[in-house]
mmCIF file of C-alpha atoms in Angstrom:
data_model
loop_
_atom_site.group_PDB
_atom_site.id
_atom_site.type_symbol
_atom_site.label_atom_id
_atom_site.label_comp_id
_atom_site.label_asym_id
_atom_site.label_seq_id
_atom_site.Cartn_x
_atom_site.Cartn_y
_atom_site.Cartn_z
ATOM 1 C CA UNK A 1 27.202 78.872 182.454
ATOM 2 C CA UNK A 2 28.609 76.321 180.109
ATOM 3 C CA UNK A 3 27.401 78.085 176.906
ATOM 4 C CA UNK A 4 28.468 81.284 178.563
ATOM 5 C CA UNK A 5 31.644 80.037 178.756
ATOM 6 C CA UNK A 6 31.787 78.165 175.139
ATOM 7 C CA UNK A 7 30.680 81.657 173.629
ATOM 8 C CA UNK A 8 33.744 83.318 175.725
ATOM 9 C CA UNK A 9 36.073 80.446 174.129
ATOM 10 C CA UNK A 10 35.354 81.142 170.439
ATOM 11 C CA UNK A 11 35.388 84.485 170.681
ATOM 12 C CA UNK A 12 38.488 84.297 172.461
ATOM 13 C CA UNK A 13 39.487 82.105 169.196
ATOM 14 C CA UNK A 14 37.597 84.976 166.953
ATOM 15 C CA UNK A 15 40.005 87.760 168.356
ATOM 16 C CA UNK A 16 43.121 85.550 167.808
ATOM 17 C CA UNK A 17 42.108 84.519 164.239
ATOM 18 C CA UNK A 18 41.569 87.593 163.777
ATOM 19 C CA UNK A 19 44.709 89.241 165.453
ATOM 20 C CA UNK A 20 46.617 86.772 163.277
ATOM 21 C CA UNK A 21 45.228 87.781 160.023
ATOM 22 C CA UNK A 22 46.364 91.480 161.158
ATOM 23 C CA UNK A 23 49.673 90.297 162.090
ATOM 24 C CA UNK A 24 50.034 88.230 159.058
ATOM 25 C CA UNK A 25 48.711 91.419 156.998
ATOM 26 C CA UNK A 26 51.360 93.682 159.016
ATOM 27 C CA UNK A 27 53.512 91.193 157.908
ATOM 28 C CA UNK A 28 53.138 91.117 154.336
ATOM 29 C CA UNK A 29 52.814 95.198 154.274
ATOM 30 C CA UNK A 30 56.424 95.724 156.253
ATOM 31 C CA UNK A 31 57.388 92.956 154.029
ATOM 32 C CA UNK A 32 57.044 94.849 151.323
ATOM 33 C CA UNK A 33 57.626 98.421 152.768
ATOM 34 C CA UNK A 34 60.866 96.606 152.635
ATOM 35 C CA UNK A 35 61.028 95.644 149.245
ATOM 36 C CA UNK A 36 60.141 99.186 148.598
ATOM 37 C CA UNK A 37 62.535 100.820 151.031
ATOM 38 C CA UNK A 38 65.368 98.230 149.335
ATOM 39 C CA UNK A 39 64.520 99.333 145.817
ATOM 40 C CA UNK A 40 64.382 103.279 146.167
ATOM 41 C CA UNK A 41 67.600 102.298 148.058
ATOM 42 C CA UNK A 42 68.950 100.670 144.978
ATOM 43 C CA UNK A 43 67.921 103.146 142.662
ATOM 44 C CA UNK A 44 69.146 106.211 144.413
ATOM 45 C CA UNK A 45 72.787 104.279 144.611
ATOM 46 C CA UNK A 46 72.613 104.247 141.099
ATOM 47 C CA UNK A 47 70.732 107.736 140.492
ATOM 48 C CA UNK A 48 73.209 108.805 143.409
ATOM 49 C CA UNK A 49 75.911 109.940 141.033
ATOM 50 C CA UNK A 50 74.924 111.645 137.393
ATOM 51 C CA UNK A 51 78.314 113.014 136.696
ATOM 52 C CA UNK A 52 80.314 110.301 137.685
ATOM 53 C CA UNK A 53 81.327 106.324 137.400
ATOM 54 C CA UNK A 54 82.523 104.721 140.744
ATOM 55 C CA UNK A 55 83.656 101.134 141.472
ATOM 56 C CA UNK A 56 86.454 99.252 142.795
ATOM 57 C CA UNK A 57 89.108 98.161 140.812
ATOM 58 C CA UNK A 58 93.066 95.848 141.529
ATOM 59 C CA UNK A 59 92.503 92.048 141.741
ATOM 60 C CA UNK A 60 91.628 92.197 145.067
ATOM 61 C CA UNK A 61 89.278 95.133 144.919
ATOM 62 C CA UNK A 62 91.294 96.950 146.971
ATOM 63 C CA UNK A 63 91.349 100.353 144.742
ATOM 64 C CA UNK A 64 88.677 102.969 144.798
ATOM 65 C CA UNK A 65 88.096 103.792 141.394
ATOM 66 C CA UNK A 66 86.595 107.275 140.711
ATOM 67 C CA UNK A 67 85.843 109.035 136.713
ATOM 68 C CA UNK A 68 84.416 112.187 135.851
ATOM 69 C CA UNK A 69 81.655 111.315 133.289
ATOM 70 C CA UNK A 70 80.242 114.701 131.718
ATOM 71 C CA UNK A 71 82.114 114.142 128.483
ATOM 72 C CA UNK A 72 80.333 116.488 126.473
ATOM 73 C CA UNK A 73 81.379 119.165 128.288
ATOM 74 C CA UNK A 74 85.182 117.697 128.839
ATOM 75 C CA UNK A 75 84.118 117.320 132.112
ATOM 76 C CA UNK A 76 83.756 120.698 133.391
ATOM 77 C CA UNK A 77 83.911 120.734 137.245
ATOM 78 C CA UNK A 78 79.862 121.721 137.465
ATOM 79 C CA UNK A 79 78.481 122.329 141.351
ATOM 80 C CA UNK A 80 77.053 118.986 141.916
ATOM 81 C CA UNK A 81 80.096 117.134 140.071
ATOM 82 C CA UNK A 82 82.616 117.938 143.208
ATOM 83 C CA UNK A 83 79.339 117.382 145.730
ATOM 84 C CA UNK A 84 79.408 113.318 144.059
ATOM 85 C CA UNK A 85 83.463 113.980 143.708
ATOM 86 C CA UNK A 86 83.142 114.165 147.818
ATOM 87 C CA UNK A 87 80.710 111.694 148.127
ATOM 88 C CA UNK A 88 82.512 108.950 146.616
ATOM 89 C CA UNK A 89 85.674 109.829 148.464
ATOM 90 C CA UNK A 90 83.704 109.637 151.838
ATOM 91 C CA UNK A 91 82.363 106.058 150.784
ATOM 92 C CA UNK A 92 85.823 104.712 149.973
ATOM 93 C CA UNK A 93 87.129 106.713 153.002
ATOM 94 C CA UNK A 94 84.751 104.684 154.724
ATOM 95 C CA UNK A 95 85.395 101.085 152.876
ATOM 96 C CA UNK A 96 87.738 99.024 155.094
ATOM 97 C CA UNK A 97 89.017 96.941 151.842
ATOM 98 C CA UNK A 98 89.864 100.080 150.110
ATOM 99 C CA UNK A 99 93.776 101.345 150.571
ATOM 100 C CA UNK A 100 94.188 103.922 147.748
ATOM 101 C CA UNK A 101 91.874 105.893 145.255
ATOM 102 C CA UNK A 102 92.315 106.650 141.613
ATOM 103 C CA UNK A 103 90.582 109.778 140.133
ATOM 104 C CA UNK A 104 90.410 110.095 136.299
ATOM 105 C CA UNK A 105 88.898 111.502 133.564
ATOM 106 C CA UNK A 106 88.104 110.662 129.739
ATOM 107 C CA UNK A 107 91.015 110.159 127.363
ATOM 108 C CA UNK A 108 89.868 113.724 125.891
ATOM 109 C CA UNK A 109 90.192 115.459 129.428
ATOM 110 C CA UNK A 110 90.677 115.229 132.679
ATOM 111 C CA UNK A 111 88.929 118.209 133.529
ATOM 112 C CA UNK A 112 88.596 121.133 131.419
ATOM 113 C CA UNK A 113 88.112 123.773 133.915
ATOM 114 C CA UNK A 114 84.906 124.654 136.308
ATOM 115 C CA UNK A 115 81.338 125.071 134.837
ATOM 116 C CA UNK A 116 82.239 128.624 134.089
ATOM 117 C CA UNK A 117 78.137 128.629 132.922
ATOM 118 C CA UNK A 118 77.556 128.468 136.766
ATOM 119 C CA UNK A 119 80.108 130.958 137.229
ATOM 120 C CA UNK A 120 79.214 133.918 134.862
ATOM 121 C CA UNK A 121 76.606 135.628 136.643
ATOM 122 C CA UNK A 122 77.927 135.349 140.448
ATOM 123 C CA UNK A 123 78.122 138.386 142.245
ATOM 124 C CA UNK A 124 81.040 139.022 144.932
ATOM 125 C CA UNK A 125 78.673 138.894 147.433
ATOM 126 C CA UNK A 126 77.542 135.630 146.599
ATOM 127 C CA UNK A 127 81.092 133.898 146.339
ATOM 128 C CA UNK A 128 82.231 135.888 149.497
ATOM 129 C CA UNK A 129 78.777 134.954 151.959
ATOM 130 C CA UNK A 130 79.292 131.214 150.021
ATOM 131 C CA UNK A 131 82.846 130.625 150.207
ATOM 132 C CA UNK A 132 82.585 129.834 146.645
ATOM 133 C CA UNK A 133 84.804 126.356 146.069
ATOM 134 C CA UNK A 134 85.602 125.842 149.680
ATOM 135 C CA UNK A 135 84.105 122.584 149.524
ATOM 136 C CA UNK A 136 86.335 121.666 146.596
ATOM 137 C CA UNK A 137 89.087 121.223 149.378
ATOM 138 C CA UNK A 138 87.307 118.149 150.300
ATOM 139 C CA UNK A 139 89.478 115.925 148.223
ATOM 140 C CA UNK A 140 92.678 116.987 150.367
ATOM 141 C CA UNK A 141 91.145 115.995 153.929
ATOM 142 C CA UNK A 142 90.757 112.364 153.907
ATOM 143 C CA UNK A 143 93.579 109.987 155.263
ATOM 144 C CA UNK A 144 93.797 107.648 152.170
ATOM 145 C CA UNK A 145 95.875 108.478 148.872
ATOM 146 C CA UNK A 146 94.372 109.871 145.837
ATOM 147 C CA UNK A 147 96.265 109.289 142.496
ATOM 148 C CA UNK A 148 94.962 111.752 139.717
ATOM 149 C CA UNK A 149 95.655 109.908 136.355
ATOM 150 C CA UNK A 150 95.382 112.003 133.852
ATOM 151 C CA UNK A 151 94.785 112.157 130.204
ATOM 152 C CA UNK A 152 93.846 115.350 127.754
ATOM 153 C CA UNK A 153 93.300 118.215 129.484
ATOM 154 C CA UNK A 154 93.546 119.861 132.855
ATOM 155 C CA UNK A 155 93.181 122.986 132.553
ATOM 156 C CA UNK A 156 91.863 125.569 135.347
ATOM 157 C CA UNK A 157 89.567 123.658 138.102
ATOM 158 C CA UNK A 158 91.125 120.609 136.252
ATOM 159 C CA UNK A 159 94.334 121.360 137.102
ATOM 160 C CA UNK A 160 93.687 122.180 140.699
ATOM 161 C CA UNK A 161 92.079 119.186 141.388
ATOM 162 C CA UNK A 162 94.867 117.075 139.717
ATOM 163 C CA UNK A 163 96.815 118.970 141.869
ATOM 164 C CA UNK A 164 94.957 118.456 145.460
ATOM 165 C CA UNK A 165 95.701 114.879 144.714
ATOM 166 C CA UNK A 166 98.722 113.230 146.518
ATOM 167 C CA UNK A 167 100.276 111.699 143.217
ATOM 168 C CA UNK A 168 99.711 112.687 139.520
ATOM 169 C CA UNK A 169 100.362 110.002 136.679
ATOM 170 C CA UNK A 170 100.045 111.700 133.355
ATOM 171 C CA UNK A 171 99.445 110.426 129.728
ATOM 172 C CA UNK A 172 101.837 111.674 127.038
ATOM 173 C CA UNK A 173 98.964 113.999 125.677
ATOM 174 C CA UNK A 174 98.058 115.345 128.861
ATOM 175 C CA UNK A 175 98.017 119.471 129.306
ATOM 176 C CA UNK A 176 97.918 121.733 132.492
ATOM 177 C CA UNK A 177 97.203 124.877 132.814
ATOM 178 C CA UNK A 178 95.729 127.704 134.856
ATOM 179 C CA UNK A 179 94.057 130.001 132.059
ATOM 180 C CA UNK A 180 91.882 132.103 134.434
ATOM 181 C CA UNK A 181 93.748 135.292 133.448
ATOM 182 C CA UNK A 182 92.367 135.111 129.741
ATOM 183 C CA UNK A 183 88.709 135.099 131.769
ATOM 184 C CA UNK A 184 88.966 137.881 133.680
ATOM 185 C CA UNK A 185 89.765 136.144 137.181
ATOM 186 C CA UNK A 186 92.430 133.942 138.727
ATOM 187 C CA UNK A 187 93.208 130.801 139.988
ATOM 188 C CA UNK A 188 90.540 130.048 143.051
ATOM 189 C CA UNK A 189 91.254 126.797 144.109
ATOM 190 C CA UNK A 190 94.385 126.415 144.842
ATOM 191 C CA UNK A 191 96.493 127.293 141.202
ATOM 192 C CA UNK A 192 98.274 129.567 142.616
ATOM 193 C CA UNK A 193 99.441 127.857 145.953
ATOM 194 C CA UNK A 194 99.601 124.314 144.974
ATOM 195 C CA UNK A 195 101.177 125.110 141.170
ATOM 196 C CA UNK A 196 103.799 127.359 143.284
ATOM 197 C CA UNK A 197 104.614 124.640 145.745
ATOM 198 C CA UNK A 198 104.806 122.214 143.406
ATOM 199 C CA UNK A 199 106.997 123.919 140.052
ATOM 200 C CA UNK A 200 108.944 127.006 141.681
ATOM 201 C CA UNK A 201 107.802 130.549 141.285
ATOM 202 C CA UNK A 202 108.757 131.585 137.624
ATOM 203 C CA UNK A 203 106.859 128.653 135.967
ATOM 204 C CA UNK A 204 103.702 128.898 138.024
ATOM 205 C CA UNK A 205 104.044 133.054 137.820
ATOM 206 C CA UNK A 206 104.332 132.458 133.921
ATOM 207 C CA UNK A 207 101.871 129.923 133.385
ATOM 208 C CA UNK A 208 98.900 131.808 135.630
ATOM 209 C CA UNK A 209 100.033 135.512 134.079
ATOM 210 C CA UNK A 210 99.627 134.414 130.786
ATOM 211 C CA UNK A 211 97.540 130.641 130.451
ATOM 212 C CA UNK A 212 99.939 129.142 129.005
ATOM 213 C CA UNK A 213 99.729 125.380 129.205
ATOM 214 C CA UNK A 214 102.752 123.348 129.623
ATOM 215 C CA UNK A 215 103.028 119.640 128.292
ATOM 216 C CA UNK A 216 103.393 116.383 130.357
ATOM 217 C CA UNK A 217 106.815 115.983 129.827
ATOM 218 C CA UNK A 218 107.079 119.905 130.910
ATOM 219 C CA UNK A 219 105.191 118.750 133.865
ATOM 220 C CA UNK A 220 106.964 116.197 134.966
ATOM 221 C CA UNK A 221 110.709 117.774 134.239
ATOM 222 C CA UNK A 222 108.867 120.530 136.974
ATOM 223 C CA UNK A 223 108.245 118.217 138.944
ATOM 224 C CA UNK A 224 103.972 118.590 138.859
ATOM 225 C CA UNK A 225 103.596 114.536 137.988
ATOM 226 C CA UNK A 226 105.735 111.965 138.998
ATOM 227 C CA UNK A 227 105.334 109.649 135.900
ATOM 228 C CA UNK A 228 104.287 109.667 132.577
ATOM 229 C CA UNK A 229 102.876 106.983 130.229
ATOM 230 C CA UNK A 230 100.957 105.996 126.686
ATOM 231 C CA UNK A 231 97.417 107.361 127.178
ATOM 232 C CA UNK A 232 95.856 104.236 126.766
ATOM 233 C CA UNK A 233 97.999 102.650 129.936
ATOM 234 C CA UNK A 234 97.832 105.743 132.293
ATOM 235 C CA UNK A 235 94.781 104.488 133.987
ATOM 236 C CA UNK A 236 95.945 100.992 134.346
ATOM 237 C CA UNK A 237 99.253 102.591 135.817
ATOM 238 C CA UNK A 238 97.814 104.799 138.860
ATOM 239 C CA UNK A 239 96.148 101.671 139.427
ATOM 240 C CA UNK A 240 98.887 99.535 140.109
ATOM 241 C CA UNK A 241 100.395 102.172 142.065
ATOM 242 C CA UNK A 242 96.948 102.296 144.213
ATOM 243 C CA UNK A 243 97.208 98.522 144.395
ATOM 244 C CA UNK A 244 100.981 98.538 145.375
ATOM 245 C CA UNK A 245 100.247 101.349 148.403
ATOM 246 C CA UNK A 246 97.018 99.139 149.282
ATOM 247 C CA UNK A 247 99.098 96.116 150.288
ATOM 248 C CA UNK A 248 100.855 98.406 152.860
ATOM 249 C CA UNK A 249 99.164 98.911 156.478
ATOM 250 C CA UNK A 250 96.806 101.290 155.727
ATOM 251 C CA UNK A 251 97.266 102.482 158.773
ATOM 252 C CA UNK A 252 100.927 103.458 158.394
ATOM 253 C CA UNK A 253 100.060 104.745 155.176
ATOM 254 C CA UNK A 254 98.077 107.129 156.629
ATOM 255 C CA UNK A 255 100.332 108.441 158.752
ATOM 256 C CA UNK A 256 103.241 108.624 156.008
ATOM 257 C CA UNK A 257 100.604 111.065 153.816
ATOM 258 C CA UNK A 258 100.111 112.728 156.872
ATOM 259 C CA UNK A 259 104.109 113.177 157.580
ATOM 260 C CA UNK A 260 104.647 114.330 153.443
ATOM 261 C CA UNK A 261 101.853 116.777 153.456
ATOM 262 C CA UNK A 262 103.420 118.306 156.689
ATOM 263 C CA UNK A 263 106.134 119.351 154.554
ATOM 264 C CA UNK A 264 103.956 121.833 152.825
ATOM 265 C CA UNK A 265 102.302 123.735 155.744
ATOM 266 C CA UNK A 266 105.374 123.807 158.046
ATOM 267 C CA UNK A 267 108.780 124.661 158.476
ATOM 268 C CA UNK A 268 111.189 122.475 158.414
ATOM 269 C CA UNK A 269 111.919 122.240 162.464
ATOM 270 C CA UNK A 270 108.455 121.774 162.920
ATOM 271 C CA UNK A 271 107.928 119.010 160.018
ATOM 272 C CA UNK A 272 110.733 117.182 161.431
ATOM 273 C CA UNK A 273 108.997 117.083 165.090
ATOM 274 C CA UNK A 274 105.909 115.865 162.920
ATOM 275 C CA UNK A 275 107.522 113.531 161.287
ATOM 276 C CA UNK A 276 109.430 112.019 164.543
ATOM 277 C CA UNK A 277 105.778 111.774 166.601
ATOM 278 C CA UNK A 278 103.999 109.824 163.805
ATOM 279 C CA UNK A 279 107.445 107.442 163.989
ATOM 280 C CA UNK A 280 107.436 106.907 166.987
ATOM 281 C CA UNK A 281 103.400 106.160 166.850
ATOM 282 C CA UNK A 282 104.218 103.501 164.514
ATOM 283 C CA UNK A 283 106.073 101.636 167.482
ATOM 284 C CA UNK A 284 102.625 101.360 169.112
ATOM 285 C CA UNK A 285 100.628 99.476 166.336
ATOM 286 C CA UNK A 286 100.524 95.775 165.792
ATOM 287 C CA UNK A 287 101.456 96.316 162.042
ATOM 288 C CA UNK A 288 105.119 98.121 162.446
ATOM 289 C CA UNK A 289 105.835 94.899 164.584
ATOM 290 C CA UNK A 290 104.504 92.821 162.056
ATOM 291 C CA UNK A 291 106.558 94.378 159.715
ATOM 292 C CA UNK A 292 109.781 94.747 161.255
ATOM 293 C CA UNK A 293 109.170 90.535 162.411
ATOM 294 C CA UNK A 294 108.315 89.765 158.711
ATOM 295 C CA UNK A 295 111.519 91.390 157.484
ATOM 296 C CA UNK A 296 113.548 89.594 160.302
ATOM 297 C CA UNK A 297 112.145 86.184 159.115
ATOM 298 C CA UNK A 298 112.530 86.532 155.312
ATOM 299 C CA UNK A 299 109.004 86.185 154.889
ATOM 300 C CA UNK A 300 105.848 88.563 153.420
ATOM 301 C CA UNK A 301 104.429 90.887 155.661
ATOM 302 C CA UNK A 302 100.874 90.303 156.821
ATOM 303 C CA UNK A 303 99.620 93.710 157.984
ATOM 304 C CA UNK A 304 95.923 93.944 159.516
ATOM 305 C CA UNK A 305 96.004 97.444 159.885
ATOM 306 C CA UNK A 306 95.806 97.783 163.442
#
């Protein structure tokens, strides 16, 4: 009985060494399924975008920082170039630290146009059962600003996407344009709405009947940009501007972009009633007291966007 029993111990002992050695093996193999999972991870965050260069930028890291990167091709708007374009925007959209966004391109262009190499064999069918570019609206729906600066040129997509932006900062060399007529087609983003909204109907029915470009200072006498600067400090400018609106509640923020775009899809009576119900929703956050206190007591603002 006692030997019986002895045997029944060290096996007993047998099946834990032994279930410890799988364990530990387990172990070791999650372990590094892990280190594998963790460095695919890595790698497709950095294989995640080809055609573009995000990071965050502003001394406190506050500015989404977004630049087309397909220089040899003056960044034509190519397919999978919005797709990232979108991406990127969702991930800052996402980013709690980040208030504003700056999109840019190369000192040579902002955008030349679409990837009109993608575009040359389409059928009408295809763009029609597609919605060709219907995802390019993307960059209008989130609630954070987007400030296009711009150098070179912008020119067809380019322009349109400067334009679905909520601020525009131009260098002194920058050029927009909507040259689809000399192609064959139109405007299909946008060109024709935005352009219209933005510069009145004779400069927008001039520049898309005949390509035309018009200069920065052209643009902003018309009122497309708001500022212009030296090429070389455009990008530094949009992102102070991104850095100034990120101090701000984002919160708030959000509902002021929300209030100003308004203005472009309603009339006036019913902008107005917009604009009164996001006022008065500001009366319900912590930050419009905050605010209002701050201002009271001669001291900074400390908004926590709530």
């Amino acid at each position: 009985g006692s030997r019986a029993s002895g045997r029944d111990s060290r096996a007993r002992r047998a099946d834990m060494a032994l279930l410890c050695r799988v364990a530990a093996g387990s172990l070791r193999v999650s372990r590094s399924q892990r280190l594998v999972a963790a460095a695919v991870r890595a790698s497709s965050a950095g294989a995640q975008y080809q055609h573009i260069l995000v990071e965050k930028k502003g001394e406190r890291g506050n500015v989404g920082f977004i630049q087309l990167n397909r220089k040899k091709a003056l960044n034509a708007l190519c397919d999978e170039l919005m797709r990232e374009v979108s991406l990127a925007l969702d991930e800052f959209e996402n980013d709690p630290e980040v208030g504003a966004i700056v999109l840019t391109g190369s000192e040579k262009a902002f955008a030349a146009g679409a990837d009109i190499k993608e575009m040359v064999d389409k059928t009408f069918q295809e763009c029609y059962a597609g919605n060709f570019l219907t995802h390019w609206n993307h960059v209008t729906t989130g609630k954070k600003p987007v400030i296009a600066a711009v150098n070179g040129y912008a020119l067809g997509g380019g322009c349109e996407l400067a334009m679905m932006c909520d601020i525009i900062y131009a260098g002194e060399k920058a050029q927009f344009g909507q040259p689809e007529i000399l192609l064959g087609t139109i405007p299909g983003a946008g060109g024709t709405q935005r352009l219209t909204k933005a510069v009145g109907k004779s400069l927008a029915m001039e520049m898309v009947l005949t390509g035309d470009r018009i200069s920065a200072q052209e643009a902003k006498a018309s009122g497309l940009v708001s500022k212009v600067f030296p090429t070389s400090e455009v990008v530094d400018e949009a992102i102070k501007c991104g850095e100034k609106i990120a101090s701000n509640s984002k919160l708030i923020v959000a509902m002021a972009k929300e209030a100003v775009n308004g203005a472009f899809e309603l009339t006036l009576a019913e902008g107005n009633r917009l604009e009164k119900r996001l006022f008065h929703s500001t009366f319900s956050t912590n930050d419009r007291k905050e605010g209002m206190n701050a201002f009271v007591e001669k001291r900074k603002a400390n908004f926590t966007d709530q």
